[in-house]
Amino acid sequence: MRHATAATETMENNSFTVTDLYKICTHCERLSKKDLGVSIPRPLGNGPSRFIPEKEILQVSKVDPRVQSIFEDAFAALGRLDNISLVMGFHPQYLESFLRTQHYLLQMDGPLSLHYRHYIGIMAAARHQCSYLVNLHVNDFLQVGGDPKWLNGLDGAPQKLQALGELNKILAHRPWLLTKAHIEHLLKAEEHSWSLAELIHAVVLLTHYHSLASFTFGCGITPEIHSDGGHTFRPVSLSQYCVCDIANGNGHGNDLEERRGSHQVSGEVEVLIERMKQLQECRDEEEASQEEMATRFEREKTESMLVATAEDEECVQSRDVSRHFEDPSYGYKDFSRRGEHVPTFRVQDYSWEDHGYSLVNRLYPDVGQLLDEKFQMAYNLTYNTMAMHKDVDTSMLRRAIWNYIHCMFGIRYDDYDYGEINQLLDRSFKVYIKTMVCSPEKTTKRMYESFWRQFQHSEKVHVNLLLMEARMQAELLYALRAITCYMT
């Protein structure tokens, strides 16, 4: 690390003035004296994530040849390696499945044209104000020949895409309100109507990007340096460190991270492991009746309404992307608030495995299989570790997380004891889950750091993968059930 010395003279170029108010190292000073008249961008962020140290993310590809190979393949296919992939690199098995599925949805043969696919991605990401994903697909949309006028706002897009706005809105925020009437409206819109195959493709894209927006905010993904909002031309100073140190993650920003361990809750992991053992023993000793299981589900669903999403000034403000969707005031609302009643969605009546999978595969061949592999990968992924503990069976914890998310959407598994959720998921974790799944744009670094404080960043990324895939499957279940109702 090069410590900085104050500049001894003023140097000017077309972009900025460097004075003795700024501290720069001798290497940067030597370069700046050349004064080539070129504006050099500097990253605004400190690595791919605001939540995870850059060195920890980049270390993964250095020690795992498989990750390096996946990154190379992704770069060859897309001409870029985005920060989402870098963070997902903690879990190469999942990343491989994710990239394969996303590539198929966006680039392989399918019912929708390429520019429609990217525009639907923009519409979906915009519902959660995810300017990162919006900007990514604005560029892709233009590269595949999309009409720039469509980017002025949804009202500039074809009527067929405008009609998709209602489905986008409901799926993103209140999927339990979706009915076959919404499906019929899209399929019988005369000259602007959708075919069933096109609608399936659109639904998968919408749910994919709603959930990916959750992951983006949940992991604090930052824009790449070449992207809108990812760079600045102004130099900065931080104590005795040069801007080049800050850009490379060597500044004081990591000191807080290094000291994080001193503030951890002692015994957090051991308590969680012990609770899992006790719950397993209770399972072996007695099994609750179906009536009791149903009561526990309703109790957990009601309690999930009382978990408030975050309202924090620390939220990173996104660029306004509301022109890409309609009714900006429409957002997440809990189920039975103000006396409203939504029937419980019973998985035994309509499940992904028995119903949704086959419907998707029939109308959009191979995609059902790709989605199923991705769901299974996230759900079953384990290294049998919890923080510093090895040889731990984490299946009970993973199932609790998955089922809690589905519970928030009113989806019930008859064979699951929802009493386990309160034993395994504390309130700070529930706040994080609900915020990331229902209002991801409100996710903050403080929330990310407040749960599982003794766990590794790779484990928290794994949690985010679970949340993302559980959310996507929940949305898909409601959409596919509505389509099935229309077809029958």
mmCIF file of N, CA and C in Angstrom, residues 317-370:
data_model
loop_
_atom_site.group_PDB
_atom_site.id
_atom_site.type_symbol
_atom_site.label_atom_id
_atom_site.label_comp_id
_atom_site.label_asym_id
_atom_site.label_seq_id
_atom_site.Cartn_x
_atom_site.Cartn_y
_atom_site.Cartn_z
ATOM 1 N N GLN A 317 -30.140 5.699 -2.709
ATOM 2 C CA GLN A 317 -31.144 6.237 -3.615
ATOM 3 C C GLN A 317 -30.835 5.822 -5.058
ATOM 4 N N SER A 318 -31.810 5.204 -5.693
ATOM 5 C CA SER A 318 -31.648 4.787 -7.090
ATOM 6 C C SER A 318 -32.115 5.900 -8.018
ATOM 7 N N ARG A 319 -31.595 5.887 -9.227
ATOM 8 C CA ARG A 319 -32.099 6.812 -10.225
ATOM 9 C C ARG A 319 -33.548 6.481 -10.541
ATOM 10 N N ASP A 320 -34.326 7.506 -10.864
ATOM 11 C CA ASP A 320 -35.746 7.315 -11.116
ATOM 12 C C ASP A 320 -35.951 6.496 -12.385
ATOM 13 N N VAL A 321 -36.591 5.350 -12.232
ATOM 14 C CA VAL A 321 -36.865 4.483 -13.385
ATOM 15 C C VAL A 321 -38.368 4.265 -13.530
ATOM 16 N N SER A 322 -39.172 5.119 -12.877
ATOM 17 C CA SER A 322 -40.626 4.911 -12.840
ATOM 18 C C SER A 322 -41.286 5.048 -14.209
ATOM 19 N N ARG A 323 -40.593 5.664 -15.177
ATOM 20 C CA ARG A 323 -41.195 5.798 -16.510
ATOM 21 C C ARG A 323 -41.389 4.440 -17.176
ATOM 22 N N HIS A 324 -40.699 3.420 -16.666
ATOM 23 C CA HIS A 324 -40.785 2.092 -17.281
ATOM 24 C C HIS A 324 -41.935 1.248 -16.727
ATOM 25 N N PHE A 325 -42.758 1.824 -15.846
ATOM 26 C CA PHE A 325 -43.913 1.083 -15.356
ATOM 27 C C PHE A 325 -45.003 2.068 -14.957
ATOM 28 N N GLU A 326 -46.202 1.547 -14.715
ATOM 29 C CA GLU A 326 -47.318 2.414 -14.360
ATOM 30 C C GLU A 326 -47.697 2.220 -12.896
ATOM 31 N N ASP A 327 -48.431 3.193 -12.344
ATOM 32 C CA ASP A 327 -48.928 3.140 -10.973
ATOM 33 C C ASP A 327 -47.796 2.961 -9.965
ATOM 34 N N PRO A 328 -46.878 3.940 -9.843
ATOM 35 C CA PRO A 328 -45.729 3.828 -8.937
ATOM 36 C C PRO A 328 -46.111 3.667 -7.468
ATOM 37 N N SER A 329 -47.315 4.111 -7.100
ATOM 38 C CA SER A 329 -47.715 4.028 -5.689
ATOM 39 C C SER A 329 -48.103 2.615 -5.277
ATOM 40 N N TYR A 330 -48.290 1.733 -6.248
ATOM 41 C CA TYR A 330 -48.700 0.357 -5.950
ATOM 42 C C TYR A 330 -47.515 -0.423 -5.407
ATOM 43 N N GLY A 331 -47.670 -1.004 -4.214
ATOM 44 C CA GLY A 331 -46.566 -1.756 -3.617
ATOM 45 C C GLY A 331 -47.059 -2.936 -2.810
ATOM 46 N N TYR A 332 -46.152 -3.511 -2.033
ATOM 47 C CA TYR A 332 -46.490 -4.688 -1.238
ATOM 48 C C TYR A 332 -47.470 -4.338 -0.125
ATOM 49 N N LYS A 333 -48.458 -5.178 0.067
ATOM 50 C CA LYS A 333 -49.344 -5.063 1.228
ATOM 51 C C LYS A 333 -49.559 -6.454 1.803
ATOM 52 N N ASP A 334 -49.637 -6.517 3.129
ATOM 53 C CA ASP A 334 -49.865 -7.807 3.766
ATOM 54 C C ASP A 334 -51.269 -8.314 3.470
ATOM 55 N N PHE A 335 -51.436 -9.590 3.663
ATOM 56 C CA PHE A 335 -52.654 -10.272 3.266
ATOM 57 C C PHE A 335 -53.921 -9.712 3.888
ATOM 58 N N SER A 336 -54.137 -10.008 5.124
ATOM 59 C CA SER A 336 -55.452 -9.769 5.726
ATOM 60 C C SER A 336 -55.552 -8.432 6.432
ATOM 61 N N ARG A 337 -54.695 -7.485 6.049
ATOM 62 C CA ARG A 337 -54.764 -6.154 6.649
ATOM 63 C C ARG A 337 -56.118 -5.515 6.345
ATOM 64 N N ARG A 338 -56.654 -4.842 7.338
ATOM 65 C CA ARG A 338 -57.967 -4.176 7.237
ATOM 66 C C ARG A 338 -59.074 -5.177 6.907
ATOM 67 N N GLY A 339 -58.932 -6.385 7.404
ATOM 68 C CA GLY A 339 -60.019 -7.353 7.270
ATOM 69 C C GLY A 339 -60.076 -8.092 5.951
ATOM 70 N N GLU A 340 -59.160 -7.812 5.037
ATOM 71 C CA GLU A 340 -59.168 -8.535 3.767
ATOM 72 C C GLU A 340 -58.811 -10.000 4.011
ATOM 73 N N HIS A 341 -59.375 -10.868 3.205
ATOM 74 C CA HIS A 341 -59.079 -12.293 3.375
ATOM 75 C C HIS A 341 -58.657 -12.894 2.043
ATOM 76 N N VAL A 342 -57.516 -13.556 2.056
ATOM 77 C CA VAL A 342 -57.037 -14.257 0.875
ATOM 78 C C VAL A 342 -56.888 -15.731 1.240
ATOM 79 N N PRO A 343 -57.555 -16.615 0.522
ATOM 80 C CA PRO A 343 -57.460 -18.046 0.857
ATOM 81 C C PRO A 343 -56.019 -18.537 0.820
ATOM 82 N N THR A 344 -55.707 -19.447 1.710
ATOM 83 C CA THR A 344 -54.371 -20.035 1.729
ATOM 84 C C THR A 344 -54.153 -20.864 0.469
ATOM 85 N N PHE A 345 -52.967 -20.705 -0.112
ATOM 86 C CA PHE A 345 -52.571 -21.463 -1.297
ATOM 87 C C PHE A 345 -51.945 -22.766 -0.796
ATOM 88 N N ARG A 346 -52.630 -23.869 -0.995
ATOM 89 C CA ARG A 346 -52.132 -25.156 -0.508
ATOM 90 C C ARG A 346 -51.313 -25.838 -1.601
ATOM 91 N N VAL A 347 -50.069 -26.131 -1.286
ATOM 92 C CA VAL A 347 -49.162 -26.731 -2.262
ATOM 93 C C VAL A 347 -49.652 -28.101 -2.703
ATOM 94 N N GLN A 348 -50.395 -28.794 -1.848
ATOM 95 C CA GLN A 348 -50.882 -30.114 -2.253
ATOM 96 C C GLN A 348 -51.937 -29.996 -3.354
ATOM 97 N N ASP A 349 -52.532 -28.810 -3.510
ATOM 98 C CA ASP A 349 -53.518 -28.607 -4.564
ATOM 99 C C ASP A 349 -52.877 -28.127 -5.865
ATOM 100 N N TYR A 350 -51.799 -27.343 -5.751
ATOM 101 C CA TYR A 350 -51.089 -26.872 -6.949
ATOM 102 C C TYR A 350 -49.634 -26.642 -6.568
ATOM 103 N N SER A 351 -48.746 -27.462 -7.098
ATOM 104 C CA SER A 351 -47.327 -27.365 -6.732
ATOM 105 C C SER A 351 -46.481 -27.180 -7.989
ATOM 106 N N TRP A 352 -45.274 -26.732 -7.775
ATOM 107 C CA TRP A 352 -44.334 -26.594 -8.892
ATOM 108 C C TRP A 352 -44.009 -27.960 -9.482
ATOM 109 N N GLU A 353 -43.732 -28.924 -8.615
ATOM 110 C CA GLU A 353 -43.300 -30.241 -9.074
ATOM 111 C C GLU A 353 -44.381 -30.966 -9.887
ATOM 112 N N ASP A 354 -45.626 -30.893 -9.426
ATOM 113 C CA ASP A 354 -46.692 -31.675 -10.044
ATOM 114 C C ASP A 354 -47.471 -30.925 -11.122
ATOM 115 N N HIS A 355 -47.425 -29.598 -11.109
ATOM 116 C CA HIS A 355 -48.260 -28.835 -12.031
ATOM 117 C C HIS A 355 -47.479 -27.772 -12.820
ATOM 118 N N GLY A 356 -46.817 -26.880 -12.101
ATOM 119 C CA GLY A 356 -46.134 -25.765 -12.755
ATOM 120 C C GLY A 356 -45.034 -26.193 -13.703
ATOM 121 N N TYR A 357 -44.223 -27.143 -13.267
ATOM 122 C CA TYR A 357 -43.093 -27.624 -14.067
ATOM 123 C C TYR A 357 -43.542 -28.112 -15.436
ATOM 124 N N SER A 358 -44.561 -28.958 -15.468
ATOM 125 C CA SER A 358 -45.019 -29.547 -16.735
ATOM 126 C C SER A 358 -45.660 -28.499 -17.634
ATOM 127 N N LEU A 359 -46.377 -27.531 -17.040
ATOM 128 C CA LEU A 359 -47.009 -26.481 -17.846
ATOM 129 C C LEU A 359 -45.949 -25.627 -18.547
ATOM 130 N N VAL A 360 -44.929 -25.218 -17.808
ATOM 131 C CA VAL A 360 -43.869 -24.414 -18.403
ATOM 132 C C VAL A 360 -43.144 -25.199 -19.485
ATOM 133 N N ASN A 361 -42.818 -26.443 -19.195
ATOM 134 C CA ASN A 361 -42.070 -27.253 -20.164
ATOM 135 C C ASN A 361 -42.869 -27.508 -21.439
ATOM 136 N N ARG A 362 -44.187 -27.602 -21.296
ATOM 137 C CA ARG A 362 -45.031 -27.868 -22.467
ATOM 138 C C ARG A 362 -45.106 -26.653 -23.384
ATOM 139 N N LEU A 363 -45.205 -25.451 -22.796
ATOM 140 C CA LEU A 363 -45.380 -24.249 -23.598
ATOM 141 C C LEU A 363 -44.068 -23.543 -23.935
ATOM 142 N N TYR A 364 -43.020 -23.827 -23.170
ATOM 143 C CA TYR A 364 -41.711 -23.210 -23.421
ATOM 144 C C TYR A 364 -40.670 -24.298 -23.162
ATOM 145 N N PRO A 365 -40.475 -25.195 -24.122
ATOM 146 C CA PRO A 365 -39.655 -26.396 -23.929
ATOM 147 C C PRO A 365 -38.292 -26.139 -23.305
ATOM 148 N N ASP A 366 -37.918 -27.027 -22.385
ATOM 149 C CA ASP A 366 -36.625 -27.050 -21.677
ATOM 150 C C ASP A 366 -36.540 -26.046 -20.522
ATOM 151 N N VAL A 367 -37.382 -25.015 -20.530
ATOM 152 C CA VAL A 367 -37.268 -24.011 -19.472
ATOM 153 C C VAL A 367 -37.743 -24.557 -18.131
ATOM 154 N N GLY A 368 -38.768 -25.376 -18.136
ATOM 155 C CA GLY A 368 -39.209 -25.995 -16.890
ATOM 156 C C GLY A 368 -38.085 -26.774 -16.239
ATOM 157 N N GLN A 369 -37.350 -27.529 -17.058
ATOM 158 C CA GLN A 369 -36.227 -28.311 -16.550
ATOM 159 C C GLN A 369 -35.130 -27.408 -15.996
ATOM 160 N N LEU A 370 -34.803 -26.338 -16.711
ATOM 161 C CA LEU A 370 -33.760 -25.411 -16.259
ATOM 162 C C LEU A 370 -34.150 -24.739 -14.943
#
